[in-house]
Amino acid sequence: MADSNSGDTEAHRSSDPSGKRGGWITLPFMLVTLFGMSVTYFGWVMNLIVFLMEEFNIKSIAAVQISNIVNGLVNMLPVVAAIIADSYFGNIPVISASAFISLTGISLLTLITSLDYLRPRPCETGSVLCQSPSTLHLGILYAALALVITGTAGTRFILAAAGANQYKKPKEQGTFFNWYFFAFYGGAITGTTAIVYAQDNASWKLGFGLCVGANLISFIVFVAGKRLYNHDKPLGSPYTSLVRVLVAATVKRKAVISSKDEDYHHRGLENEAKTYAAMPSKSFRFLNRAALKTEEDLNQSSDTINNIWRLCSVKEVEDFKAVLRLVPLWASVMFLSAPIAVQMSMTVLQALVMDRNLGQHFKVSAGSMQVIPLISGCVFIMLNNWTTYPMYQKLIGKPLTPLQKVGIGHVLTILSMAISAIVEAKRLKTVGNSHLMSVLWLVPALVINGVGEAFHFPTNIAIFYGEFPESLRNTATSLTSLVMGISYYLSTALIDLIQRTTKWLPNDINHGRVDNVYWVLVIIGVLNFAYFLTCSWFYKYRNLKNDDHEQDPKDVTT
């Protein structure tokens, strides 16, 4: 099985021998599915803090912590789904099953809002004593959340890999990713505005019911297009080869590394020598021993020579190195996303204590404030591809590298945190006045946050997808999601630490110092940006240099 993992990548790409499946005919099915699932996810998650506070009588900071844990799981579990897709079932069956699981979960959430005995009694007007949710209430709530979390995790980023696998040319895959993010942000904006508005101004039952409808349509449309898709043929766990490289290199750790091509093993693959150099690269030289044919190997029978736990191919070694090279960049994404997670949570709490009236007849939902980064991100993804990047290349004479784009995202995110700190300090000075500060003061920081995301979010996914071994492409697209998930737990830990060591985050933030929290995020952002620049300076592109990004990676610092 391990030999198959390092075999012909076209076998992994498709199980359709005729080659007639896939292509642009699948695009509408993928985009409608993604749009509907995005409406569903953002429709329930963006107002989760308010839902927990109003319907389950949970305190504000506790609701924020629960929301961060939920968001963390939604963003971490896609890696599990990707492993299952890569190793056993392929991405199409995983997406189908996950969409159905999500439908079950959102239906249960709708049932909770429909039946009074499934949630505690509402707090009496003017009373500070509220009924806490019972074990039964919390058990059903967490079961519903577990289902929608699992369903969402198995669709969002697996859809990205499944869609890209419908095309053979990198340029076509790049075009698909642009459409992917357009549909993703479009669904997110719809869920965060229309669904959240229905929850706040009509009923939670209607809001979650609309999510059920969106999820159901997505499921039906995706299954309807199944015969048109280019299906992955799972070849067993691709992670086995990564472990084998480490084991083989350790077993032969005393062997002397050779400088001769013929001393290194290619596992009988016709195209491997054409795709990879005959010798392993000089980076992580310790791992080169995994592909080194030692005297002990040559003295054994052919069965022993092909012992996959002792001798790996050059391709397998280079694939493992490719993953290792991305780990430092992976870490920088994690510490980029953590401040954003805190900012989104704090924004909801700030909006709840600000003037949200726009005119005499419209009141902005606190949860809907999170749509602002989505809108600005969606707009600037299009502007970047159509104007910003082409203009830069025309003026400078060379394109922005992927890492330069991510670096711009870092800077804008730090600026967003600084503006949030300044605005919150100004808001605290108005506490006690008869006129509350307008919620519109939160908009500039959120807009800049979205612009920064337009630079770093799609680019990070493209980097991981392009630089990872092809057998790990599903995992590659979910890696950004994984680091975002970890970042939510980091944000939860940071909020908990601040609560324990300072008085900045009481349940009533009017008596706290959220502005100091934002300044802490600025410091974290600056330190992480310095770390990112260091990693970028030493990183060398493996595959993307063959596309539109042929440029010295050290140019990221210019």
Coordinates of C-alpha atoms in Angstrom, one line a residue:
M1 CA 0.0 0.0 0.0
A2 CA 2.8 2.3 0.8
D3 CA 4.2 1.8 -2.7
S4 CA 1.0 3.0 -4.1
N5 CA 1.2 6.1 -2.0
S6 CA 4.3 7.1 -3.8
G7 CA 3.1 6.0 -7.1
D8 CA 1.4 7.7 -10.0
T9 CA -0.3 10.8 -8.8
E10 CA -2.9 10.6 -11.6
A11 CA -4.2 7.5 -10.1
H12 CA -4.9 9.4 -6.9
R13 CA -6.4 12.3 -8.8
S14 CA -9.2 10.3 -10.5
S15 CA -10.7 6.9 -10.7
D16 CA -12.4 7.7 -14.0
P17 CA -10.5 6.0 -16.8
S18 CA -12.3 7.8 -19.5
G19 CA -11.3 11.2 -18.2
K20 CA -14.7 12.6 -19.1
R21 CA -15.6 13.6 -15.5
G22 CA -14.8 16.9 -13.9
G23 CA -14.1 20.2 -15.5
W24 CA -16.2 23.4 -15.5
I25 CA -19.5 21.5 -15.6
T26 CA -19.0 20.7 -11.9
L27 CA -18.5 24.3 -10.9
P28 CA -22.2 25.3 -10.3
F29 CA -22.7 22.2 -8.1
M30 CA -19.6 22.9 -6.0
L31 CA -20.4 26.6 -5.6
V32 CA -24.1 26.2 -4.7
T33 CA -23.1 23.5 -2.1
L34 CA -20.4 25.8 -0.7
F35 CA -22.7 28.8 -0.6
G36 CA -25.5 27.0 1.2
M37 CA -23.2 25.4 3.7
S38 CA -21.6 28.8 4.4
V39 CA -25.0 30.4 4.9
T40 CA -25.8 27.6 7.4
Y41 CA -22.6 27.8 9.3
F42 CA -22.3 31.5 9.6
G43 CA -26.0 31.8 10.3
W44 CA -25.7 29.9 13.5
V45 CA -22.1 30.5 14.6
M46 CA -22.0 34.3 14.2
N47 CA -24.8 34.9 16.7
L48 CA -23.9 32.0 19.0
I49 CA -22.7 34.3 21.8
V50 CA -26.0 36.2 21.8
F51 CA -28.0 32.9 21.6
L52 CA -26.2 31.5 24.6
M53 CA -26.7 34.6 26.6
E54 CA -30.4 35.2 25.7
E55 CA -31.7 31.6 25.4
F56 CA -29.5 29.7 27.9
N57 CA -28.8 32.5 30.4
I58 CA -25.0 32.1 30.1
K59 CA -22.8 35.0 31.3
S60 CA -21.1 37.1 28.6
I61 CA -17.5 36.0 29.1
A62 CA -18.5 32.4 29.5
A63 CA -20.5 32.6 26.3
V64 CA -17.4 34.0 24.5
Q65 CA -15.3 31.1 25.8
I66 CA -17.9 28.6 24.5
S67 CA -18.0 30.3 21.2
N68 CA -14.2 30.2 20.9
I69 CA -14.2 26.5 21.7
V70 CA -16.9 25.8 19.1
N71 CA -15.0 27.9 16.5
G72 CA -11.8 26.1 17.4
L73 CA -13.4 22.7 16.8
V74 CA -15.0 23.8 13.5
N75 CA -11.5 24.8 12.3
M76 CA -9.5 21.9 13.7
L77 CA -11.7 19.0 12.7
P78 CA -11.3 19.5 8.9
V79 CA -7.9 17.9 9.2
V80 CA -9.5 14.8 10.6
A81 CA -12.0 14.8 7.7
A82 CA -9.1 15.4 5.2
I83 CA -7.2 12.4 6.6
I84 CA -10.3 10.2 6.3
A85 CA -10.8 11.5 2.7
D86 CA -7.2 11.1 1.7
S87 CA -6.8 7.6 3.2
Y88 CA -10.0 5.8 2.9
F89 CA -13.1 7.2 1.2
G90 CA -12.2 10.1 -1.0
N91 CA -13.5 13.6 -0.7
I92 CA -16.9 13.2 -2.4
P93 CA -18.3 10.6 0.0
V94 CA -16.9 12.6 3.0
I95 CA -18.6 15.8 1.8
S96 CA -21.9 14.0 1.2
A97 CA -21.9 12.4 4.7
S98 CA -20.8 15.6 6.4
A99 CA -23.5 17.7 4.7
F100 CA -26.2 15.3 6.0
I101 CA -24.7 15.3 9.6
S102 CA -24.7 19.1 9.5
L103 CA -28.4 19.0 8.4
T104 CA -29.2 16.8 11.4
G105 CA -27.4 19.1 13.8
I106 CA -29.0 22.3 12.6
S107 CA -32.4 20.6 12.6
L108 CA -31.9 19.8 16.3
L109 CA -30.9 23.4 17.1
T110 CA -34.2 24.5 15.4
L111 CA -36.1 22.0 17.6
I112 CA -34.4 23.5 20.7
T113 CA -35.7 26.9 19.8
S114 CA -39.2 25.5 19.1
L115 CA -39.8 23.6 22.4
D116 CA -39.6 25.6 25.6
Y117 CA -38.7 22.7 27.8
L118 CA -35.4 22.2 25.9
R119 CA -34.0 25.5 27.3
P120 CA -34.2 27.3 30.7
R121 CA -36.9 29.9 31.4
P122 CA -36.0 33.5 30.3
C123 CA -34.7 35.9 32.8
E124 CA -37.4 38.2 34.3
T125 CA -37.2 41.8 33.2
G126 CA -34.9 43.8 35.5
S127 CA -33.9 40.7 37.5
V128 CA -30.3 39.6 37.9
L129 CA -31.3 36.1 39.1
C130 CA -31.8 33.8 36.1
Q131 CA -32.4 30.1 35.9
S132 CA -29.3 28.2 34.9
P133 CA -29.5 25.6 32.2
S134 CA -30.0 22.1 33.5
T135 CA -27.8 19.1 32.6
L136 CA -30.5 18.0 30.1
H137 CA -30.6 21.5 28.5
L138 CA -26.8 21.6 28.1
G139 CA -26.7 17.9 26.9
I140 CA -29.1 18.5 24.0
L141 CA -27.4 21.8 23.2
Y142 CA -24.0 20.3 23.0
A143 CA -25.2 17.3 21.0
A144 CA -26.7 19.7 18.4
L145 CA -23.5 21.7 18.4
A146 CA -21.4 18.6 18.0
L147 CA -23.4 17.5 14.9
V148 CA -23.2 20.9 13.2
I149 CA -19.5 21.2 14.0
T150 CA -18.8 17.8 12.6
G151 CA -20.8 18.4 9.5
T152 CA -19.3 21.8 8.9
A153 CA -15.8 20.5 9.4
G154 CA -16.3 17.8 6.8
T155 CA -17.4 20.2 4.0
R156 CA -15.8 23.6 4.1
F157 CA -12.2 22.9 3.2
I158 CA -12.7 19.5 1.7
L159 CA -14.9 21.2 -0.9
A160 CA -11.8 23.3 -1.8
A161 CA -9.7 20.3 -2.5
A162 CA -12.6 18.4 -4.3
G163 CA -13.3 21.4 -6.5
A164 CA -9.6 21.9 -7.4
N165 CA -9.3 18.2 -8.3
Q166 CA -11.8 18.7 -11.1
Y167 CA -9.2 20.6 -13.1
K168 CA -5.7 19.5 -14.3
K169 CA -4.1 22.9 -15.1
P170 CA -2.8 25.0 -12.2
K171 CA -4.3 28.1 -13.9
E172 CA -7.8 26.5 -13.9
Q173 CA -7.3 25.5 -10.2
G174 CA -6.4 29.1 -9.4
T175 CA -9.5 30.3 -11.1
F176 CA -11.6 27.8 -9.2
F177 CA -10.1 29.1 -5.9
N178 CA -11.2 32.6 -6.8
W179 CA -14.7 31.4 -7.3
Y180 CA -14.5 29.3 -4.2
F181 CA -13.7 32.3 -2.0
F182 CA -16.3 34.4 -3.7
A183 CA -19.0 31.8 -2.9
F184 CA -17.6 31.2 0.6
Y185 CA -17.7 34.9 1.4
G186 CA -21.1 35.4 -0.3
G187 CA -22.6 32.7 1.9
A188 CA -20.9 34.1 4.9
I189 CA -22.3 37.6 4.3
T190 CA -25.8 36.2 3.7
G191 CA -25.7 34.1 6.9
T192 CA -24.2 36.9 9.0
T193 CA -26.8 39.5 7.8
A194 CA -30.1 37.9 6.7
I195 CA -30.0 34.9 9.1
V196 CA -28.8 36.9 12.1
Y197 CA -31.3 39.7 11.4
A198 CA -34.1 37.1 11.4
Q199 CA -32.9 35.7 14.7
D200 CA -32.8 39.1 16.4
N201 CA -35.9 40.6 14.9
A202 CA -38.2 37.7 14.2
S203 CA -37.3 34.6 16.1
W204 CA -34.5 32.1 16.7
K205 CA -36.8 29.5 15.3
L206 CA -37.1 31.3 12.0
G207 CA -33.4 32.0 11.8
F208 CA -32.3 28.4 12.4
G209 CA -35.1 27.2 10.2
L210 CA -33.6 29.2 7.3
C211 CA -30.3 27.5 8.0
V212 CA -32.1 24.1 7.7
G213 CA -33.4 25.1 4.3
A214 CA -29.9 26.3 3.1
N215 CA -28.3 23.1 4.4
L216 CA -30.9 20.9 2.7
I217 CA -30.5 22.6 -0.7
S218 CA -26.8 22.2 -0.4
F219 CA -27.0 18.5 0.3
I220 CA -29.5 17.8 -2.5
V221 CA -27.5 19.8 -5.1
F222 CA -24.2 18.2 -4.2
V223 CA -25.6 14.6 -4.4
A224 CA -27.3 15.5 -7.7
G225 CA -23.9 16.3 -9.3
K226 CA -22.2 13.2 -8.0
R227 CA -22.1 11.5 -11.4
L228 CA -20.3 14.4 -12.9
Y229 CA -17.5 14.7 -10.4
N230 CA -13.9 13.6 -10.8
H231 CA -13.6 11.2 -7.9
D232 CA -10.4 10.7 -5.9
K233 CA -9.2 7.2 -5.6
P234 CA -7.9 6.8 -2.1
L235 CA -4.7 4.8 -2.0
G236 CA -4.4 4.2 1.7
S237 CA -2.9 6.5 4.3
P238 CA -0.3 8.9 2.7
Y239 CA 0.9 9.7 6.2
T240 CA 2.5 6.2 6.4
S241 CA 5.2 7.3 4.0
L242 CA 6.0 10.3 6.2
V243 CA 6.5 8.1 9.2
R244 CA 8.5 5.6 7.2
V245 CA 11.0 8.3 6.2
L246 CA 11.6 9.2 9.8
V247 CA 11.9 5.6 10.8
A248 CA 14.3 4.7 8.0
A249 CA 16.5 7.7 8.6
T250 CA 16.7 6.9 12.3
V251 CA 17.5 3.2 11.7
K252 CA 20.4 4.3 9.4
R253 CA 21.5 7.3 11.4
K254 CA 25.1 6.1 11.5
A255 CA 25.4 5.6 7.7
V256 CA 27.6 8.0 5.8
I257 CA 25.7 10.2 3.4
S258 CA 26.8 9.6 -0.2
S259 CA 27.3 12.2 -2.9
K260 CA 26.6 9.7 -5.8
D261 CA 23.3 9.6 -7.6
E262 CA 23.3 5.8 -7.9
D263 CA 23.4 5.3 -4.1
Y264 CA 19.9 6.6 -3.7
H265 CA 16.7 4.7 -4.2
H266 CA 13.8 5.4 -6.6
R267 CA 11.1 3.0 -6.0
G268 CA 10.6 1.8 -9.5
L269 CA 8.7 5.0 -10.6
E270 CA 9.1 6.0 -14.2
N271 CA 8.4 9.7 -13.6
E272 CA 10.1 10.1 -10.3
A273 CA 13.5 10.7 -11.7
K274 CA 12.1 13.2 -14.1
T275 CA 10.1 15.1 -11.4
Y276 CA 12.7 14.9 -8.7
A277 CA 16.5 15.2 -8.7
A278 CA 18.3 11.9 -8.6
M279 CA 19.7 12.9 -5.3
P280 CA 17.9 14.3 -2.2
S281 CA 18.3 18.0 -1.5
K282 CA 20.9 19.2 1.0
S283 CA 18.3 20.6 3.5
F284 CA 17.5 18.3 6.4
R285 CA 20.4 16.1 5.3
F286 CA 19.7 13.7 8.2
L287 CA 16.6 12.5 6.3
N288 CA 18.6 11.7 3.2
R289 CA 19.7 8.4 4.8
A290 CA 16.1 7.1 4.4
A291 CA 16.7 6.9 0.6
L292 CA 20.4 5.8 0.9
K293 CA 21.1 2.2 -0.2
T294 CA 23.5 1.0 2.3
E295 CA 25.8 -2.0 2.0
E296 CA 23.5 -3.9 4.4
D297 CA 20.6 -3.3 2.1
L298 CA 22.5 -4.5 -1.0
N299 CA 23.7 -7.7 0.7
Q300 CA 20.1 -8.7 1.5
S301 CA 17.6 -10.3 -0.8
S302 CA 15.3 -8.2 -3.0
D303 CA 12.5 -8.6 -0.5
T304 CA 14.6 -7.0 2.2
I305 CA 15.8 -4.2 -0.1
N306 CA 12.1 -3.3 -0.7
N307 CA 11.4 -3.2 3.1
I308 CA 9.4 0.0 3.1
W309 CA 10.4 0.7 6.7
R310 CA 14.1 0.7 6.0
L311 CA 14.4 2.1 2.5
C312 CA 12.3 5.0 1.0
S313 CA 12.4 6.7 -2.3
V314 CA 13.9 10.1 -3.0
K315 CA 10.4 11.4 -3.7
E316 CA 9.1 10.2 -0.3
V317 CA 12.1 12.0 1.4
E318 CA 11.5 15.2 -0.5
D319 CA 7.8 15.1 0.3
F320 CA 8.5 14.8 4.0
K321 CA 11.0 17.7 3.7
A322 CA 8.3 19.8 2.0
V323 CA 6.0 19.3 5.0
L324 CA 8.7 20.2 7.4
R325 CA 9.6 23.4 5.6
L326 CA 6.0 24.6 6.0
V327 CA 5.8 24.0 9.7
P328 CA 7.4 27.4 10.7
L329 CA 5.0 29.3 8.3
W330 CA 2.1 27.2 9.7
A331 CA 3.0 28.4 13.2
S332 CA 3.0 32.1 12.1
V333 CA -0.5 31.7 10.7
M334 CA -1.6 30.4 14.1
F335 CA -0.4 33.5 15.9
L336 CA -1.9 35.7 13.2
S337 CA -5.3 34.2 13.6
A338 CA -5.4 34.2 17.5
P339 CA -5.7 38.1 17.8
I340 CA -8.4 38.1 15.1
A341 CA -10.4 35.5 17.1
V342 CA -10.2 37.7 20.2
Q343 CA -11.1 40.8 18.2
M344 CA -14.2 39.2 16.8
S345 CA -15.4 38.1 20.2
M346 CA -14.7 41.4 21.8
T347 CA -16.5 43.2 19.0
V348 CA -19.8 41.4 19.8
L349 CA -19.5 42.4 23.5
Q350 CA -18.7 46.0 22.5
A351 CA -21.6 46.2 20.1
L352 CA -24.0 45.0 22.8
V353 CA -23.2 48.1 25.0
M354 CA -23.1 50.7 22.1
D355 CA -25.8 52.5 20.2
R356 CA -26.8 50.2 17.4
N357 CA -29.6 52.2 16.0
L358 CA -29.3 53.4 12.4
G359 CA -32.1 55.8 12.0
Q360 CA -35.4 55.4 13.8
H361 CA -36.5 52.0 12.5
F362 CA -33.4 49.9 12.2
K363 CA -31.1 48.4 14.8
V364 CA -27.9 46.6 13.9
S365 CA -27.5 43.1 15.4
A366 CA -24.4 42.7 17.5
G367 CA -23.5 39.4 15.8
S368 CA -23.9 41.0 12.4
M369 CA -20.9 43.3 13.1
Q370 CA -18.7 40.4 12.2
V371 CA -20.0 40.6 8.6
I372 CA -18.0 43.7 8.0
P373 CA -14.6 41.9 7.7
L374 CA -16.3 39.4 5.4
I375 CA -17.6 42.1 3.1
S376 CA -14.4 44.0 2.9
G377 CA -12.5 40.7 2.5
C378 CA -14.7 39.6 -0.3
V379 CA -14.4 43.0 -2.1
F380 CA -10.6 43.2 -1.8
I381 CA -10.1 39.6 -2.9
M382 CA -11.6 40.6 -6.2
L383 CA -9.9 44.0 -6.3
N384 CA -6.5 42.4 -5.5
N385 CA -6.8 39.9 -8.4
W386 CA -8.2 42.4 -10.9
T387 CA -6.3 45.6 -10.0
T388 CA -3.9 45.6 -7.1
Y389 CA -1.7 42.6 -8.1
P390 CA -1.6 43.4 -11.9
M391 CA -0.9 47.1 -11.1
Y392 CA 2.0 46.2 -8.8
Q393 CA 3.5 43.8 -11.4
K394 CA 3.2 46.5 -14.1
L395 CA 4.8 49.2 -11.9
I396 CA 7.6 47.1 -10.3
G397 CA 8.2 44.6 -13.1
K398 CA 7.6 41.5 -11.1
P399 CA 4.6 40.0 -9.2
L400 CA 4.1 39.9 -5.5
T401 CA 5.2 36.6 -4.1
P402 CA 2.8 34.6 -2.0
L403 CA 4.7 35.3 1.2
Q404 CA 4.8 39.0 0.4
K405 CA 1.0 39.0 0.2
V406 CA 0.8 37.2 3.6
G407 CA 3.2 39.8 5.0
I408 CA 0.9 42.6 3.9
G409 CA -1.9 40.8 5.7
H410 CA 0.1 40.7 8.9
V411 CA 0.7 44.5 8.8
L412 CA -3.0 45.3 8.2
T413 CA -4.1 43.0 11.0
I414 CA -1.7 44.7 13.5
L415 CA -3.1 48.1 12.3
S416 CA -6.7 46.8 12.9
M417 CA -5.9 45.9 16.5
A418 CA -4.3 49.3 17.2
I419 CA -7.4 51.1 15.8
S420 CA -9.7 48.8 17.9
A421 CA -7.7 49.8 21.1
I422 CA -8.0 53.5 20.3
V423 CA -11.7 53.3 19.7
E424 CA -12.4 51.3 22.8
A425 CA -10.4 53.8 24.9
K426 CA -12.6 56.5 23.5
R427 CA -15.8 54.5 24.1
L428 CA -14.9 54.0 27.8
K429 CA -14.7 57.8 28.2
T430 CA -18.4 58.0 27.1
V431 CA -19.6 55.4 29.6
G432 CA -22.2 57.1 31.9
N433 CA -23.2 59.7 29.4
S434 CA -26.8 59.9 28.3
H435 CA -25.8 59.2 24.7
L436 CA -24.0 56.0 23.9
M437 CA -21.2 55.9 21.4
S438 CA -22.3 54.7 17.9
V439 CA -21.5 51.2 16.9
L440 CA -20.2 52.6 13.6
W441 CA -17.0 53.5 15.4
L442 CA -16.1 49.8 15.3
V443 CA -16.3 49.7 11.5
P444 CA -12.9 51.0 10.4
A445 CA -10.9 48.4 12.4
L446 CA -13.2 45.6 11.1
V447 CA -12.8 46.8 7.5
I448 CA -9.0 46.8 7.8
N449 CA -9.2 43.4 9.4
G450 CA -11.1 42.1 6.3
V451 CA -8.6 43.8 3.9
G452 CA -5.8 42.0 5.7
E453 CA -7.6 38.7 5.5
A454 CA -8.0 39.2 1.7
F455 CA -4.2 39.2 1.5
H456 CA -3.3 36.4 3.9
F457 CA -6.2 33.9 4.0
P458 CA -6.6 32.8 0.4
T459 CA -2.8 33.0 -0.1
N460 CA -2.0 30.8 2.8
I461 CA -4.4 28.1 1.4
A462 CA -2.8 28.4 -2.0
I463 CA 0.7 28.1 -0.5
F464 CA -0.2 24.9 1.4
Y465 CA -2.1 23.4 -1.5
G466 CA 0.7 24.2 -4.0
E467 CA 3.7 23.2 -1.8
F468 CA 2.3 20.0 -0.2
P469 CA 2.8 16.6 -1.8
E470 CA -0.2 15.8 -4.1
S471 CA -1.2 12.8 -2.0
L472 CA -1.8 15.2 0.9
R473 CA -3.8 17.9 -1.0
N474 CA -7.0 17.5 1.0
T475 CA -4.9 17.9 4.2
A476 CA -3.1 20.9 2.7
T477 CA -6.3 22.9 2.2
S478 CA -7.4 22.1 5.7
L479 CA -4.1 23.1 7.4
T480 CA -5.1 26.8 7.4
S481 CA -8.3 25.8 9.0
L482 CA -6.4 23.7 11.6
V483 CA -4.2 26.7 12.6
M484 CA -7.3 28.9 12.8
G485 CA -8.8 26.3 15.1
I486 CA -5.8 26.2 17.4
S487 CA -5.8 30.0 17.3
Y488 CA -9.3 30.0 18.8
Y489 CA -8.1 27.9 21.7
L490 CA -5.1 30.2 22.1
S491 CA -7.5 33.1 22.2
T492 CA -9.6 31.3 24.8
A493 CA -6.5 30.7 26.9
L494 CA -5.4 34.3 26.5
I495 CA -8.8 35.6 27.6
D496 CA -8.8 33.3 30.5
L497 CA -5.2 34.4 31.5
I498 CA -6.2 38.1 31.3
Q499 CA -9.3 37.4 33.4
R500 CA -7.2 35.7 36.1
T501 CA -4.4 38.2 36.2
T502 CA -6.1 41.5 35.6
K503 CA -9.4 43.3 36.0
W504 CA -9.7 44.2 32.3
L505 CA -12.4 41.7 31.4
P506 CA -15.3 41.7 33.8
N507 CA -18.8 40.5 32.7
D508 CA -19.7 44.1 32.3
I509 CA -17.0 45.4 29.9
N510 CA -18.1 49.0 30.8
H511 CA -16.1 48.5 34.0
G512 CA -13.2 46.9 32.3
R513 CA -10.2 47.8 30.0
V514 CA -10.8 46.0 26.7
D515 CA -8.5 48.6 25.1
N516 CA -5.6 47.1 27.0
V517 CA -6.5 43.7 25.7
Y518 CA -6.2 45.1 22.2
W519 CA -2.8 46.6 22.9
V520 CA -1.7 43.1 24.1
L521 CA -2.8 41.8 20.7
V522 CA -0.8 44.5 18.9
I523 CA 2.3 43.4 20.8
I524 CA 1.6 39.7 19.9
G525 CA 1.1 40.7 16.2
V526 CA 4.4 42.7 16.0
L527 CA 6.4 39.8 17.5
N528 CA 4.7 37.3 15.2
F529 CA 5.4 39.5 12.2
A530 CA 9.1 39.6 13.0
Y531 CA 9.0 35.8 13.3
F532 CA 7.2 35.5 10.0
L533 CA 9.8 37.7 8.2
T534 CA 12.5 35.4 9.5
C535 CA 10.8 32.3 8.3
S536 CA 10.1 33.9 4.9
W537 CA 13.7 34.9 4.4
F538 CA 14.8 31.3 4.6
Y539 CA 11.9 29.6 2.8
K540 CA 12.4 28.4 -0.8
Y541 CA 9.4 27.7 -2.9
R542 CA 9.0 24.1 -4.1
N543 CA 6.2 24.2 -6.7
L544 CA 4.8 27.7 -6.8
K545 CA 8.0 29.1 -8.3
N546 CA 6.9 27.3 -11.5
D547 CA 3.7 29.3 -11.7
D548 CA 3.3 33.0 -11.5
H549 CA 5.6 33.5 -8.5
E550 CA 9.1 32.9 -9.8
Q551 CA 10.9 35.3 -7.5
D552 CA 13.5 35.1 -4.8
P553 CA 11.7 34.4 -1.5
K554 CA 13.9 36.9 0.3
D555 CA 12.1 39.6 -1.6
V556 CA 9.3 39.3 1.0
T557 CA 11.2 41.7 3.1
T558 CA 11.5 44.4 0.5

